[in-house]
PDB file of C-alpha atoms in Angstrom:
ATOM      1  CA  MET G   1       0.113  -0.157  -0.172  1.00  0.00           C
ATOM      2  CA  THR G   2       2.620   2.494   0.752  1.00  0.00           C
ATOM      3  CA  VAL G   3       4.459   1.598  -2.237  1.00  0.00           C
ATOM      4  CA  ASN G   4       1.383   2.525  -4.269  1.00  0.00           C
ATOM      5  CA  ALA G   5       1.067   5.583  -2.310  1.00  0.00           C
ATOM      6  CA  GLY G   6       4.443   6.778  -3.416  1.00  0.00           C
ATOM      7  CA  VAL G   7       3.781   5.711  -6.556  1.00  0.00           C
ATOM      8  CA  LEU G   8       0.713   7.891  -6.750  1.00  0.00           C
ATOM      9  CA  GLY G   9       2.385  11.070  -4.902  1.00  0.00           C
ATOM     10  CA  ILE G  10       5.285  10.977  -7.569  1.00  0.00           C
ATOM     11  CA  ALA G  11       3.009  10.330 -10.371  1.00  0.00           C
ATOM     12  CA  LEU G  12       0.772  13.816  -9.087  1.00  0.00           C
ATOM     13  CA  GLY G  13       4.416  15.271  -9.052  1.00  0.00           C
ATOM     14  CA  ALA G  14       4.627  14.828 -12.751  1.00  0.00           C
ATOM     15  CA  LEU G  15       1.174  15.755 -13.559  1.00  0.00           C
ATOM     16  CA  SER G  16       1.782  19.167 -11.428  1.00  0.00           C
ATOM     17  CA  ALA G  17       4.453  19.999 -13.864  1.00  0.00           C
ATOM     18  CA  LEU G  18       2.464  19.188 -16.979  1.00  0.00           C
ATOM     19  CA  ALA G  19       0.166  21.289 -15.706  1.00  0.00           C
ATOM     20  CA  VAL G  20       2.501  24.390 -15.625  1.00  0.00           C
ATOM     21  CA  LEU G  21       3.461  23.547 -19.000  1.00  0.00           C
ATOM     22  CA  VAL G  22      -0.026  23.318 -20.104  1.00  0.00           C
ATOM     23  CA  LEU G  23      -0.333  26.490 -18.362  1.00  0.00           C
ATOM     24  CA  LEU G  24       2.091  28.418 -19.622  1.00  0.00           C
ATOM     25  CA  MET G  25       1.383  27.451 -23.387  1.00  0.00           C
ATOM     26  CA  SER G  26      -2.045  28.459 -22.900  1.00  0.00           C
ATOM     27  CA  GLN G  27      -1.318  31.485 -21.407  1.00  0.00           C
ATOM     28  CA  GLY G  28       1.660  32.900 -22.150  1.00  0.00           C
ATOM     29  CA  LYS G  29       3.355  36.003 -21.568  1.00  0.00           C
ATOM     30  CA  GLU G  30       0.525  37.683 -20.991  1.00  0.00           C
ATOM     31  CA  ALA G  31       0.154  35.902 -17.564  1.00  0.00           C
ATOM     32  CA  LEU G  32       3.513  37.612 -16.373  1.00  0.00           C
ATOM     33  CA  ARG G  33       1.957  40.969 -17.723  1.00  0.00           C
ATOM     34  CA  PRO G  34       0.642  42.010 -14.392  1.00  0.00           C
ATOM     35  CA  ILE G  35       4.284  40.691 -12.565  1.00  0.00           C
ATOM     36  CA  VAL G  36       6.266  42.899 -14.880  1.00  0.00           C
ATOM     37  CA  ASN G  37       4.356  45.837 -14.263  1.00  0.00           C
ATOM     38  CA  ASP G  38       4.163  45.682 -10.894  1.00  0.00           C
ATOM     39  CA  ILE G  39       8.087  45.656 -11.187  1.00  0.00           C
ATOM     40  CA  PHE G  40       7.929  48.580 -12.897  1.00  0.00           C
ATOM     41  CA  VAL G  41       5.814  50.678 -10.785  1.00  0.00           C
ATOM     42  CA  SER G  42       7.565  49.509  -7.567  1.00  0.00           C
ATOM     43  CA  GLU G  43      11.161  50.146  -8.980  1.00  0.00           C
ATOM     44  CA  LEU G  44      11.006  52.959 -11.687  1.00  0.00           C
ATOM     45  CA  GLY G  45       7.211  54.873 -10.406  1.00  0.00           C
ATOM     46  CA  PHE G  46       6.162  54.396 -13.685  1.00  0.00           C
ATOM     47  CA  VAL G  47       4.926  51.667 -16.160  1.00  0.00           C
ATOM     48  CA  PRO G  48       6.486  52.364 -19.627  1.00  0.00           C
ATOM     49  CA  LYS G  49       4.442  52.410 -22.323  1.00  0.00           C
ATOM     50  CA  GLU G  50       2.802  49.033 -23.036  1.00  0.00           C
ATOM     51  CA  SER G  51       4.301  48.183 -26.275  1.00  0.00           C
ATOM     52  CA  SER G  52       8.042  49.101 -25.506  1.00  0.00           C
ATOM     53  CA  ALA G  53      11.010  47.317 -26.288  1.00  0.00           C
ATOM     54  CA  LEU G  54      11.849  46.963 -22.256  1.00  0.00           C
ATOM     55  CA  ILE G  55       8.605  45.198 -21.520  1.00  0.00           C
ATOM     56  CA  ASP G  56       8.753  43.473 -24.795  1.00  0.00           C
ATOM     57  CA  SER G  57      12.126  42.244 -23.127  1.00  0.00           C
ATOM     58  CA  THR G  58      11.616  41.909 -19.947  1.00  0.00           C
ATOM     59  CA  LEU G  59       8.196  40.032 -20.652  1.00  0.00           C
ATOM     60  CA  GLN G  60      10.339  37.157 -23.132  1.00  0.00           C
ATOM     61  CA  SER G  61      13.581  36.933 -20.604  1.00  0.00           C
ATOM     62  CA  GLY G  62      10.845  35.703 -17.963  1.00  0.00           C
ATOM     63  CA  TYR G  63       8.219  33.714 -19.956  1.00  0.00           C
ATOM     64  CA  ASP G  64      11.826  31.736 -21.646  1.00  0.00           C
ATOM     65  CA  THR G  65      12.788  31.427 -17.696  1.00  0.00           C
ATOM     66  CA  LEU G  66       9.487  30.188 -16.952  1.00  0.00           C
ATOM     67  CA  TRP G  67       9.061  27.646 -19.929  1.00  0.00           C
ATOM     68  CA  LEU G  68      13.067  26.159 -19.421  1.00  0.00           C
ATOM     69  CA  ARG G  69      11.883  25.067 -16.346  1.00  0.00           C
ATOM     70  CA  ALA G  70       8.761  23.761 -17.090  1.00  0.00           C
ATOM     71  CA  ILE G  71      10.298  21.428 -19.578  1.00  0.00           C
ATOM     72  CA  VAL G  72      13.073  20.286 -16.759  1.00  0.00           C
ATOM     73  CA  SER G  73      10.507  19.769 -14.223  1.00  0.00           C
ATOM     74  CA  VAL G  74       8.449  17.765 -16.382  1.00  0.00           C
ATOM     75  CA  VAL G  75      11.191  15.652 -17.841  1.00  0.00           C
ATOM     76  CA  PHE G  76      12.895  15.070 -14.547  1.00  0.00           C
ATOM     77  CA  GLY G  77       9.349  13.926 -13.539  1.00  0.00           C
ATOM     78  CA  LEU G  78       8.488  11.721 -15.803  1.00  0.00           C
ATOM     79  CA  ILE G  79      12.031  10.002 -15.664  1.00  0.00           C
ATOM     80  CA  ALA G  80      11.177  10.147 -11.409  1.00  0.00           C
ATOM     81  CA  LEU G  81       7.836   8.548 -12.383  1.00  0.00           C
ATOM     82  CA  GLY G  82       9.467   5.914 -14.110  1.00  0.00           C
ATOM     83  CA  PHE G  83      11.645   4.971 -11.578  1.00  0.00           C
ATOM     84  CA  ALA G  84       8.793   4.816  -9.562  1.00  0.00           C
ATOM     85  CA  LEU G  85       7.032   2.531 -11.091  1.00  0.00           C
ATOM     86  CA  LEU G  86      10.161   0.227 -11.857  1.00  0.00           C
ATOM     87  CA  ALA G  87       9.960   0.531  -7.723  1.00  0.00           C
ATOM     88  CA  ARG G  88       6.928  -0.796  -8.052  1.00  0.00           C
ATOM     89  CA  ALA G  89       8.220  -3.807  -9.664  1.00  0.00           C
ATOM     90  CA  GLY G  90      10.216  -4.545  -7.019  1.00  0.00           C
ATOM     91  CA  ARG G  91      13.415  -2.929  -8.226  1.00  0.00           C
ATOM     92  CA  ASN G  92      15.547  -1.175  -4.984  1.00  0.00           C
ATOM     93  CA  TRP G  93      18.086   0.026  -7.497  1.00  0.00           C
ATOM     94  CA  ALA G  94      15.278   2.109  -8.815  1.00  0.00           C
ATOM     95  CA  ARG G  95      14.081   3.331  -6.055  1.00  0.00           C
ATOM     96  CA  ILE G  96      17.900   4.690  -5.056  1.00  0.00           C
ATOM     97  CA  THR G  97      18.197   5.938  -8.353  1.00  0.00           C
ATOM     98  CA  LEU G  98      14.803   7.747  -7.556  1.00  0.00           C
ATOM     99  CA  ILE G  99      16.313   9.888  -5.311  1.00  0.00           C
ATOM    100  CA  LEU G 100      18.309  11.881  -7.667  1.00  0.00           C
ATOM    101  CA  PHE G 101      15.573  12.580  -9.734  1.00  0.00           C
ATOM    102  CA  VAL G 102      13.347  13.819  -7.148  1.00  0.00           C
ATOM    103  CA  LEU G 103      16.016  15.948  -5.730  1.00  0.00           C
ATOM    104  CA  LEU G 104      16.867  17.627  -9.459  1.00  0.00           C
ATOM    105  CA  ALA G 105      12.756  18.114  -9.838  1.00  0.00           C
ATOM    106  CA  GLY G 106      12.499  19.436  -6.497  1.00  0.00           C
ATOM    107  CA  GLY G 107      15.406  21.884  -7.110  1.00  0.00           C
ATOM    108  CA  VAL G 108      13.863  23.419 -10.318  1.00  0.00           C
ATOM    109  CA  TRP G 109      10.082  23.822  -8.226  1.00  0.00           C
ATOM    110  CA  LEU G 110      11.874  25.318  -5.256  1.00  0.00           C
ATOM    111  CA  LEU G 111      13.591  27.722  -7.555  1.00  0.00           C
ATOM    112  CA  ASP G 112      10.416  28.714  -9.191  1.00  0.00           C
ATOM    113  CA  ILE G 113       8.412  28.735  -6.007  1.00  0.00           C
ATOM    114  CA  THR G 114      11.230  31.073  -4.059  1.00  0.00           C
ATOM    115  CA  ASP G 115      11.028  33.640  -7.288  1.00  0.00           C
ATOM    116  CA  ILE G 116       8.434  35.635  -8.799  1.00  0.00           C
ATOM    117  CA  GLY G 117       5.753  34.247 -10.945  1.00  0.00           C
ATOM    118  CA  PRO G 118       2.193  33.901 -11.655  1.00  0.00           C
ATOM    119  CA  THR G 119       0.144  32.733  -9.091  1.00  0.00           C
ATOM    120  CA  PRO G 120      -0.958  29.135 -10.504  1.00  0.00           C
ATOM    121  CA  VAL G 121       2.271  28.601 -11.629  1.00  0.00           C
ATOM    122  CA  LEU G 122       3.552  28.935  -7.925  1.00  0.00           C
ATOM    123  CA  ALA G 123       1.006  26.796  -6.689  1.00  0.00           C
ATOM    124  CA  LEU G 124       1.570  23.778  -8.824  1.00  0.00           C
ATOM    125  CA  ASP G 125       4.984  23.863  -8.081  1.00  0.00           C
ATOM    126  CA  ALA G 126       4.422  23.901  -4.480  1.00  0.00           C
ATOM    127  CA  VAL G 127       1.798  21.135  -5.019  1.00  0.00           C
ATOM    128  CA  GLY G 128       4.490  19.235  -7.652  1.00  0.00           C
ATOM    129  CA  LEU G 129       7.398  19.846  -4.661  1.00  0.00           C
ATOM    130  CA  VAL G 130       5.025  18.458  -1.970  1.00  0.00           C
ATOM    131  CA  VAL G 131       3.299  15.349  -3.222  1.00  0.00           C
ATOM    132  CA  THR G 132       6.750  14.133  -4.709  1.00  0.00           C
ATOM    133  CA  LEU G 133       8.370  14.207  -1.485  1.00  0.00           C
ATOM    134  CA  VAL G 134       5.912  12.669   0.317  1.00  0.00           C
ATOM    135  CA  GLY G 135       5.816   9.883  -2.410  1.00  0.00           C
ATOM    136  CA  LEU G 136       9.621   9.479  -2.034  1.00  0.00           C
ATOM    137  CA  VAL G 137       9.196   9.275   1.620  1.00  0.00           C
ATOM    138  CA  LEU G 138       6.555   6.704   1.256  1.00  0.00           C
ATOM    139  CA  LEU G 139       8.632   4.696  -0.941  1.00  0.00           C
ATOM    140  CA  TRP G 140      11.354   4.281   1.739  1.00  0.00           C
ATOM    141  CA  LEU G 141       9.490   3.582   4.681  1.00  0.00           C
ATOM    142  CA  PRO G 142       9.910  -0.132   6.092  1.00  0.00           C
ATOM    143  CA  ALA G 143       6.585  -1.382   4.892  1.00  0.00           C
ATOM    144  CA  SER G 144       7.992  -0.077   1.265  1.00  0.00           C
ATOM    145  CA  GLY G 145      11.454  -2.342   1.815  1.00  0.00           C
ATOM    146  CA  ARG G 146       9.587  -5.393   2.574  1.00  0.00           C
ATOM    147  CA  TYR G 147       7.545  -5.030  -0.527  1.00  0.00           C
ATOM    148  CA  ILE G 148      10.710  -4.682  -2.267  1.00  0.00           C
ATOM    149  CA  LYS G 149      12.248  -7.467  -0.743  1.00  0.00           C
ATOM    150  CA  GLN G 150       9.434  -9.809  -1.399  1.00  0.00           C
ATOM    151  CA  ARG G 151       9.294  -9.065  -5.285  1.00  0.00           C
ATOM    152  CA  LYS G 152      12.817  -9.555  -5.399  1.00  0.00           C
ATOM    153  CA  ALA G 153      12.406 -12.751  -3.462  1.00  0.00           C
ATOM    154  CA  LEU G 154       9.773 -13.773  -5.984  1.00  0.00           C
ATOM    155  CA  ARG G 155      12.007 -12.968  -9.134  1.00  0.00           C
ATOM    156  CA  ARG G 156      14.371 -14.871  -7.831  1.00  0.00           C
ATOM    157  CA  GLN G 157      12.492 -18.329  -7.297  1.00  0.00           C
ATOM    158  CA  ARG G 158      11.348 -18.078 -10.928  1.00  0.00           C
TER     159      ARG G 158
END
């Protein structure tokens, strides 16, 4: 049961990373416009014209950063899900390797959470980080270790 719950947590983390990517694809740079305007007001005291090169380059830079982080999160999340499924099949080496990819995906999510960004992106990143870490912990509980040992013993009997 703990192994299945752990795999589910990691799957939800990968799904949240995918949701961020879809959100960025659907809303585009417009999701960042209010944030950029607020930054200009707080730093400069005014907002440049809507179509100014400064606004456009700032929006593009912010969007490119979020887009890259979303792609990296999806890749690491899907790789982590693959290793979680292998761990569910009783492969202890996959459970060990999973730690690396969860930490990599978690690092990207943490970077996003501590940065300025659209609220839905920050919320999805926070959810992804929490459920993936919970999933990883569940995969390392003693009950999960017993399950993996049982699966290994069954494989050796065949």
